[in-house]
Short mmCIF file of C-alpha atoms in Angstrom, two decimals:
data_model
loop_
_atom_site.label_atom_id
_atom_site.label_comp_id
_atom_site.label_asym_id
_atom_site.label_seq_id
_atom_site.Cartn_x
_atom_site.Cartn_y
_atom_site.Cartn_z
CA UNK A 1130 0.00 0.00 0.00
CA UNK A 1131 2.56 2.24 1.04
CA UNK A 1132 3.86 2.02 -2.75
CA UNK A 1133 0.63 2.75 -4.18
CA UNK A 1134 0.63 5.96 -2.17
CA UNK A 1135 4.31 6.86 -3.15
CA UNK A 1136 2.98 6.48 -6.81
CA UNK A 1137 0.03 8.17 -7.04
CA UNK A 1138 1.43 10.98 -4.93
CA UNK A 1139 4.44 11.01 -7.63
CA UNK A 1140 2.02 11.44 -10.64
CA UNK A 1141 -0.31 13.87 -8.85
CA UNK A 1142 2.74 16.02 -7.63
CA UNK A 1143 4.05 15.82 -11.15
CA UNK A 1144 0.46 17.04 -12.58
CA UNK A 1145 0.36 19.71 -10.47
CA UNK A 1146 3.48 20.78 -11.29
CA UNK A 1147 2.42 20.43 -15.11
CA UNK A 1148 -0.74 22.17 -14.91
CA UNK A 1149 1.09 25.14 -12.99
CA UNK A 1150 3.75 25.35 -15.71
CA UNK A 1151 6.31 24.80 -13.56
CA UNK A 1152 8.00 22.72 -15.90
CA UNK A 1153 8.38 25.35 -18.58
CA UNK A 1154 12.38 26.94 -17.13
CA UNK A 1155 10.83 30.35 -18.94
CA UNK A 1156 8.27 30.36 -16.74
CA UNK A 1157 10.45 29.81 -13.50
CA UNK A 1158 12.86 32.44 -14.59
CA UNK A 1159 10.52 34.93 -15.53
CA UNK A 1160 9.22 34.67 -11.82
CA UNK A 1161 13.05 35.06 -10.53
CA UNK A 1162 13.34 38.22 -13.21
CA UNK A 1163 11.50 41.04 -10.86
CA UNK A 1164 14.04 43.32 -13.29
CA UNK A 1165 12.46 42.54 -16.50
CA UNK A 1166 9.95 40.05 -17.82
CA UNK A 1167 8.23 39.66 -14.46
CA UNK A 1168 5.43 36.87 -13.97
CA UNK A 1169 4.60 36.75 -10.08
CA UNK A 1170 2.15 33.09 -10.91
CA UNK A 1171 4.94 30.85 -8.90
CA UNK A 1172 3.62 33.24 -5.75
CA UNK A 1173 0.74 31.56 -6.81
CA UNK A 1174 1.99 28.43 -7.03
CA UNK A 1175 3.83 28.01 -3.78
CA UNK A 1176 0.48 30.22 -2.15
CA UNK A 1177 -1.53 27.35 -3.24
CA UNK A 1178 0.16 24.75 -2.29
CA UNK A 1179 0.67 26.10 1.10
CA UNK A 1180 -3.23 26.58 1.54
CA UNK A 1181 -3.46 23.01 1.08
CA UNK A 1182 -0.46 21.64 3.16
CA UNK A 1183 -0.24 23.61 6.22
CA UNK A 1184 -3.97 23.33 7.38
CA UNK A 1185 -3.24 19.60 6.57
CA UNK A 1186 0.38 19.30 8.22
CA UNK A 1187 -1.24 20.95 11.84
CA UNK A 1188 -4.33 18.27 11.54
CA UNK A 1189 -1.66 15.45 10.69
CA UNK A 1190 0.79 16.67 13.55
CA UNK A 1191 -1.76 15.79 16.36
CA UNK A 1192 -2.33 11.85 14.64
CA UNK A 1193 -0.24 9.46 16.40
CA UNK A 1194 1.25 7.52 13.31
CA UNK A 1195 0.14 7.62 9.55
CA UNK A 1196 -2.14 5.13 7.87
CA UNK A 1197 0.38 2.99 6.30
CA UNK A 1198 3.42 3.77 8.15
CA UNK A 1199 4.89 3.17 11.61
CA UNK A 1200 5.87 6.60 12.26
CA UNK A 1201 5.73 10.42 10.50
CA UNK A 1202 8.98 11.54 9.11
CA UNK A 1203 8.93 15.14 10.81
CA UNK A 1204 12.23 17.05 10.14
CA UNK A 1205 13.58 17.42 13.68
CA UNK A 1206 16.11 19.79 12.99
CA UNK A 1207 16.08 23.17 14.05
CA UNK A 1208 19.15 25.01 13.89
CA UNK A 1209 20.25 27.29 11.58
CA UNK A 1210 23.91 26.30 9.97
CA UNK A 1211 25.82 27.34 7.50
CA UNK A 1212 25.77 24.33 5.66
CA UNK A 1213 21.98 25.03 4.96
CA UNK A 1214 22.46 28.75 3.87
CA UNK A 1215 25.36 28.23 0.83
CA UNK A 1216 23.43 24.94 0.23
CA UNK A 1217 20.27 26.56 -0.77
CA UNK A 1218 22.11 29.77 -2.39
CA UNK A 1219 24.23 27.19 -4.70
CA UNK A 1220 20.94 25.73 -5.29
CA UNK A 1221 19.56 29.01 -6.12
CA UNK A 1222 21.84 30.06 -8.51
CA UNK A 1223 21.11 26.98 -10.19
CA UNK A 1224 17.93 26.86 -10.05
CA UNK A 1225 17.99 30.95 -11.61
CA UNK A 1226 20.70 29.79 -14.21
CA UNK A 1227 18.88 26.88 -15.71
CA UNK A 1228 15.32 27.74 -14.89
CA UNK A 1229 14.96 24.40 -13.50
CA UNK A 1230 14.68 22.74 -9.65
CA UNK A 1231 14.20 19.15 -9.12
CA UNK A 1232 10.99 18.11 -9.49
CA UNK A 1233 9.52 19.68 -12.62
CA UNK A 1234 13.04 18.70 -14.16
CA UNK A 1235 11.80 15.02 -13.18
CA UNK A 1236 8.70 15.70 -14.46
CA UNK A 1237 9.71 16.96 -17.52
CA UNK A 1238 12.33 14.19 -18.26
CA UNK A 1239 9.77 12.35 -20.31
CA UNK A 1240 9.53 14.82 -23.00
CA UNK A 1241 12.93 13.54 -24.15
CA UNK A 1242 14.43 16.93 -24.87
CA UNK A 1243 18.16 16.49 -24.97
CA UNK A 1244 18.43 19.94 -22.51
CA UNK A 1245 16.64 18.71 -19.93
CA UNK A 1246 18.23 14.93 -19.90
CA UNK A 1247 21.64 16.87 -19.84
CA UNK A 1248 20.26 18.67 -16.85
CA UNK A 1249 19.07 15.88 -15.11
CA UNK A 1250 22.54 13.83 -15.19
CA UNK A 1251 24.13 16.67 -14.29
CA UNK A 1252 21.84 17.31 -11.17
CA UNK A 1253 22.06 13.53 -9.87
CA UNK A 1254 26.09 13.81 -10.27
CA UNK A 1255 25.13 17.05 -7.80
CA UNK A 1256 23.23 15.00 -4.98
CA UNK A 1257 25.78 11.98 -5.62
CA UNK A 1258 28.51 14.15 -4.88
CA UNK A 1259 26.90 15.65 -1.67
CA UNK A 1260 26.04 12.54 -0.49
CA UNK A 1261 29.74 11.24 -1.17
CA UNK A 1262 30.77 14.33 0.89
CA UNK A 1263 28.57 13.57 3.94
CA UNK A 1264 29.66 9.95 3.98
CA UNK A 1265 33.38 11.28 4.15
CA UNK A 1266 33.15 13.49 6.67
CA UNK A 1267 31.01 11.13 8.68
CA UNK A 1268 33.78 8.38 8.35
CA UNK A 1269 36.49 11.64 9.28
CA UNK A 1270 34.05 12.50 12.22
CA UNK A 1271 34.30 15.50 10.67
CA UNK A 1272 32.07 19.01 11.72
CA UNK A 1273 29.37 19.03 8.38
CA UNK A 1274 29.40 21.80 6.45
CA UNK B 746 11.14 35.01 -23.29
CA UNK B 747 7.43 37.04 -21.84
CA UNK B 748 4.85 34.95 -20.24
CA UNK B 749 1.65 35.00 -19.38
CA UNK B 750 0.69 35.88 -15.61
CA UNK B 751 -1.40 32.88 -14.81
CA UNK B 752 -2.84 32.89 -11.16
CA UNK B 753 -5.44 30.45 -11.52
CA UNK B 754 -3.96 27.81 -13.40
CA UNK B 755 -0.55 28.45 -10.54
CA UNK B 756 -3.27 28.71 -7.64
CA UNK B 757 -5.20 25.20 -8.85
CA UNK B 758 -1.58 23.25 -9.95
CA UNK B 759 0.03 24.50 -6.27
CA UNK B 760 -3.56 23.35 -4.86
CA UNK B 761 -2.54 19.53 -6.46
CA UNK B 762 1.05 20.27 -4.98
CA UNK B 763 -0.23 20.26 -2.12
CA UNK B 764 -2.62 17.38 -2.31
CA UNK B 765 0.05 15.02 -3.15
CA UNK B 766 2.29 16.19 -0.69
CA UNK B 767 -0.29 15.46 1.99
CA UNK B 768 -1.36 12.24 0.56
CA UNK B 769 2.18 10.99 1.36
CA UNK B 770 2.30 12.35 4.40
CA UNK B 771 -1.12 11.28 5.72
CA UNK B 772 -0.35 7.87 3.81
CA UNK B 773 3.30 7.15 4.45
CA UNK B 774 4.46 9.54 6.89
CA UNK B 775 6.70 10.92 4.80
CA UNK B 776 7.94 14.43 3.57
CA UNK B 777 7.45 14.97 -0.10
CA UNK B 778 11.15 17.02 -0.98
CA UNK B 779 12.31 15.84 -4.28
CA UNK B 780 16.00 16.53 -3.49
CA UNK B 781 15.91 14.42 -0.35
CA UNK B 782 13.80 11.40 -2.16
CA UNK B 783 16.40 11.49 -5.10
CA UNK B 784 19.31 11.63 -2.52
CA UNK B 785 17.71 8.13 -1.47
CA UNK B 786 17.89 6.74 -4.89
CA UNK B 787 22.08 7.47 -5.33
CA UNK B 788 24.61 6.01 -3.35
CA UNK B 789 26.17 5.10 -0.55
CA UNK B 790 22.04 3.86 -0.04
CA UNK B 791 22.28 4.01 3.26
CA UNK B 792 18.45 4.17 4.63
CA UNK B 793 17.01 0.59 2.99
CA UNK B 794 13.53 1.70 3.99
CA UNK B 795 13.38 4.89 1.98
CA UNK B 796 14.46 3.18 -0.98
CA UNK B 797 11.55 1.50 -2.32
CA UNK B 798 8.65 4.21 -1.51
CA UNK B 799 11.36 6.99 -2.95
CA UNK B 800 11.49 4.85 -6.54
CA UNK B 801 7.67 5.13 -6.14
CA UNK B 802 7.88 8.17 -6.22
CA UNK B 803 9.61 8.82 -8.61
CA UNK B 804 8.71 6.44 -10.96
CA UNK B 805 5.17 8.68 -10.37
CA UNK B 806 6.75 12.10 -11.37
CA UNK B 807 8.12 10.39 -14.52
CA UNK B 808 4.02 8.80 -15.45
CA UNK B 809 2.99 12.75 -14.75
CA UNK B 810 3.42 14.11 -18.21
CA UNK B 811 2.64 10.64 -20.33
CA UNK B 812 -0.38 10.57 -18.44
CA UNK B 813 -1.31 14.50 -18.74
CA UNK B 814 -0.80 14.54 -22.29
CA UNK B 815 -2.75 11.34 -22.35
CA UNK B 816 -5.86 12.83 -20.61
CA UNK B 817 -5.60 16.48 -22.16
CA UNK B 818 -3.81 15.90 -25.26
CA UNK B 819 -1.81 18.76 -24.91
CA UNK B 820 1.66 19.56 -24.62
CA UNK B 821 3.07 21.68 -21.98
CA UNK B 822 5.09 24.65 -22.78
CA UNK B 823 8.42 24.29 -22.49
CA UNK B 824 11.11 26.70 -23.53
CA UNK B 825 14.64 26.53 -22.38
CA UNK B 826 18.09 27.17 -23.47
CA UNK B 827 19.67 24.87 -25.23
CA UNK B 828 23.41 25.82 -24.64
CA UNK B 829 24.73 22.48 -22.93
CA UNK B 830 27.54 24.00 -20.82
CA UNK B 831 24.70 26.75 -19.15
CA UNK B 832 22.73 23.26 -18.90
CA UNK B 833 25.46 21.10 -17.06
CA UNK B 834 26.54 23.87 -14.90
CA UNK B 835 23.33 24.74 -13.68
CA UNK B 836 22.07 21.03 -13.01
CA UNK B 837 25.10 20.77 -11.15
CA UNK B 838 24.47 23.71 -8.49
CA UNK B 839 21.01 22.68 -8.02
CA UNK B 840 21.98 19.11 -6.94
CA UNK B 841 24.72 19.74 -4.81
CA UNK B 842 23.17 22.47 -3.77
CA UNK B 843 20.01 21.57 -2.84
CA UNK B 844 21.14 18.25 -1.22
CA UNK B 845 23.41 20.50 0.76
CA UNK B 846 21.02 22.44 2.29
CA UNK B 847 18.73 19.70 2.72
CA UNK B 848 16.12 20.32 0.47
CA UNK B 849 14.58 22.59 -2.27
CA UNK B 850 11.84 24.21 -3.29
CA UNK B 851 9.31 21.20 -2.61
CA UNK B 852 10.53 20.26 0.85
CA UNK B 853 11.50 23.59 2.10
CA UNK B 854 9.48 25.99 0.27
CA UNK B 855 6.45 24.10 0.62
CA UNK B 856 6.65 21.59 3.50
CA UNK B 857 9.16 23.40 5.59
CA UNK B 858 7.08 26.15 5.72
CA UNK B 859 3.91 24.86 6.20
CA UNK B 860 5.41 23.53 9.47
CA UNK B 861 6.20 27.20 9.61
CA UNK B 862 10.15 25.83 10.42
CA UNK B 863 12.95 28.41 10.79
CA UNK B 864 15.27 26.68 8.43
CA UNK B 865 13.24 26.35 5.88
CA UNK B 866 11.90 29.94 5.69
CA UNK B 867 16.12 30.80 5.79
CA UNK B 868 16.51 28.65 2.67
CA UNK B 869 13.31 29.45 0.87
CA UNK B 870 14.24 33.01 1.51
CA UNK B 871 18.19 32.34 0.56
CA UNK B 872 17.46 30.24 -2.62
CA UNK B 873 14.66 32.79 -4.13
CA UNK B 874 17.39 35.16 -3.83
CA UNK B 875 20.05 33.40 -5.27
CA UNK B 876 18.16 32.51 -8.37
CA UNK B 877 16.66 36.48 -8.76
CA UNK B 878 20.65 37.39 -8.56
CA UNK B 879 21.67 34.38 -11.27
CA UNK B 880 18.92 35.53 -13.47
CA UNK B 881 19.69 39.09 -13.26
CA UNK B 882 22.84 38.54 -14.35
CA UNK B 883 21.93 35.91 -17.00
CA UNK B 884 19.82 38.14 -18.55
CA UNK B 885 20.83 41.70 -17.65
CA UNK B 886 24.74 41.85 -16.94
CA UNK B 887 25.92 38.90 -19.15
CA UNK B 888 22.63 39.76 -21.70
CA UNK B 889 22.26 35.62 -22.17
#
């Protein structure tokens, strides 16, 4: 069951992102270009989804476990590093330069354009490599950063 | 390139957004952040439970458009540039970085702060940033 849900919350998430044109990189940059072409939708976007999830999330939060689970996966974490800061500004620039994040890049995958399977690879070399980092400086006992 | 401002079509797809996000959560007890669900599928593998629910997943995102051009017959827009080193570069940052700051727009911009969490509003905020900054030079320093 709990791979039924996975998969139908895959292709839903993926529609969504589809019918919000999130997987058009024009759209995304046009949203990030308050300078010149401005579109504000992906306020829209994120404002929507919000409205949905965070009425949800404070409902969910008082359940004891999840319907096909043994426990929910709430981030515990609640410090702010610097790891997460450059982190999410490397992702940013990324995201700005290619127009792309991770999921509608997923999503759009399919429509075998050679730009966005280029894109892809190159993004899973980028989690690879940060997950080859944290199992280094795990093994090093190292500080993460 | 101009587009269109669309707030209802971006109000109704963020409305699905969120559905599916809270379908997993309600269903598996899980957070729906693509970075951190694609992290699962790459080595070193390490958490054996995550694995199989995270191909789910994605195997889902992959059905999205097959199945939306199925139902609607139409085609998405999709515009994007096509120069492969701009392409390679960028997928890059937003791997690394996004699995360095533990999640992206998905699992911090829209789970992170619907739990209203600190971190999450620091990223969403630091990211958004970021990307107006690489755009504005993109399009207005470097004139790509």
């Amino acid at each position: 069951m709990r791979a039924v849900v996975s998969l139908f919350a895959g292709v839903l998430f993926g529609i969504g992102l589809i019918v919000a044109d999130m997987t058009n990189p024009a759209k995304v940059q046009n949203f990030l270009d308050i300078a010149g072409t401005w579109d504000p939708s992906l306020m829209f976007v994120m404002g929507g989804a919000i409205l949905v999830t965070m009425p949800s999330f404070m409902y969910l939060k008082k359940q004891e476990k999840p319907l096909f689970g043994e426990d929910f996966g709430w981030p515990s974490r609640t410090d702010l590093d610097l790891k997460l800061v450059t982190g999410s500004a490397i992702f940013g620039l990324g995201w700005g330069l290619g127009g792309f994040c991770p999921g509608p890049a997923l999503t759009a995958l399919p429509s075998i354009g050679t730009g966005t399977f280029l894109f892809v690879m190159s993004m899973l070399a980028g989690i690879w490599a940060s997950n080859l980092q944290d199992t280094r400086n795990a093994n090093l006992g190292k500080v993460q950063y | 390139m101009e587009t269109a401002f669309t707030p209802v079509s971006a109000l109704i797809g963020g409305g699905l957004i969120g559905l599916a996000t809270v379908i997993l959560m309600a269903g598996n007890g899980r957070i729906a952040g693509i970075s951190s669900i694609v992290g699962h599928l790459l080595p070193p593998l390490k958490d054996r439970f995550a694995l199989p629910q995270s191909a789910f997943f994605v195997v889902g995102l992959l059905l999205a458009l097959p199945v939306y051009k199925f139902a609607t017959g139409a085609v998405p827009p999709h515009v994007m540039t096509d120069n492969a080193v701009v392409l390679v570069v960028a997928g890059l940052l937003v791997g690394y970085g996004a699995a360095r700051g533990s999640g992206c727009t998905s699992g911090h911009g829209v789970c992170g702060i619907s739990r209203l969490s600190a971190r999450s509003i620091v990223a969403t905020l630091t990211f958004m940033g970021a990307g107006v900054v690489a755009v504005f030079l993109l399009r207005h320093v470097f004139g790509g």
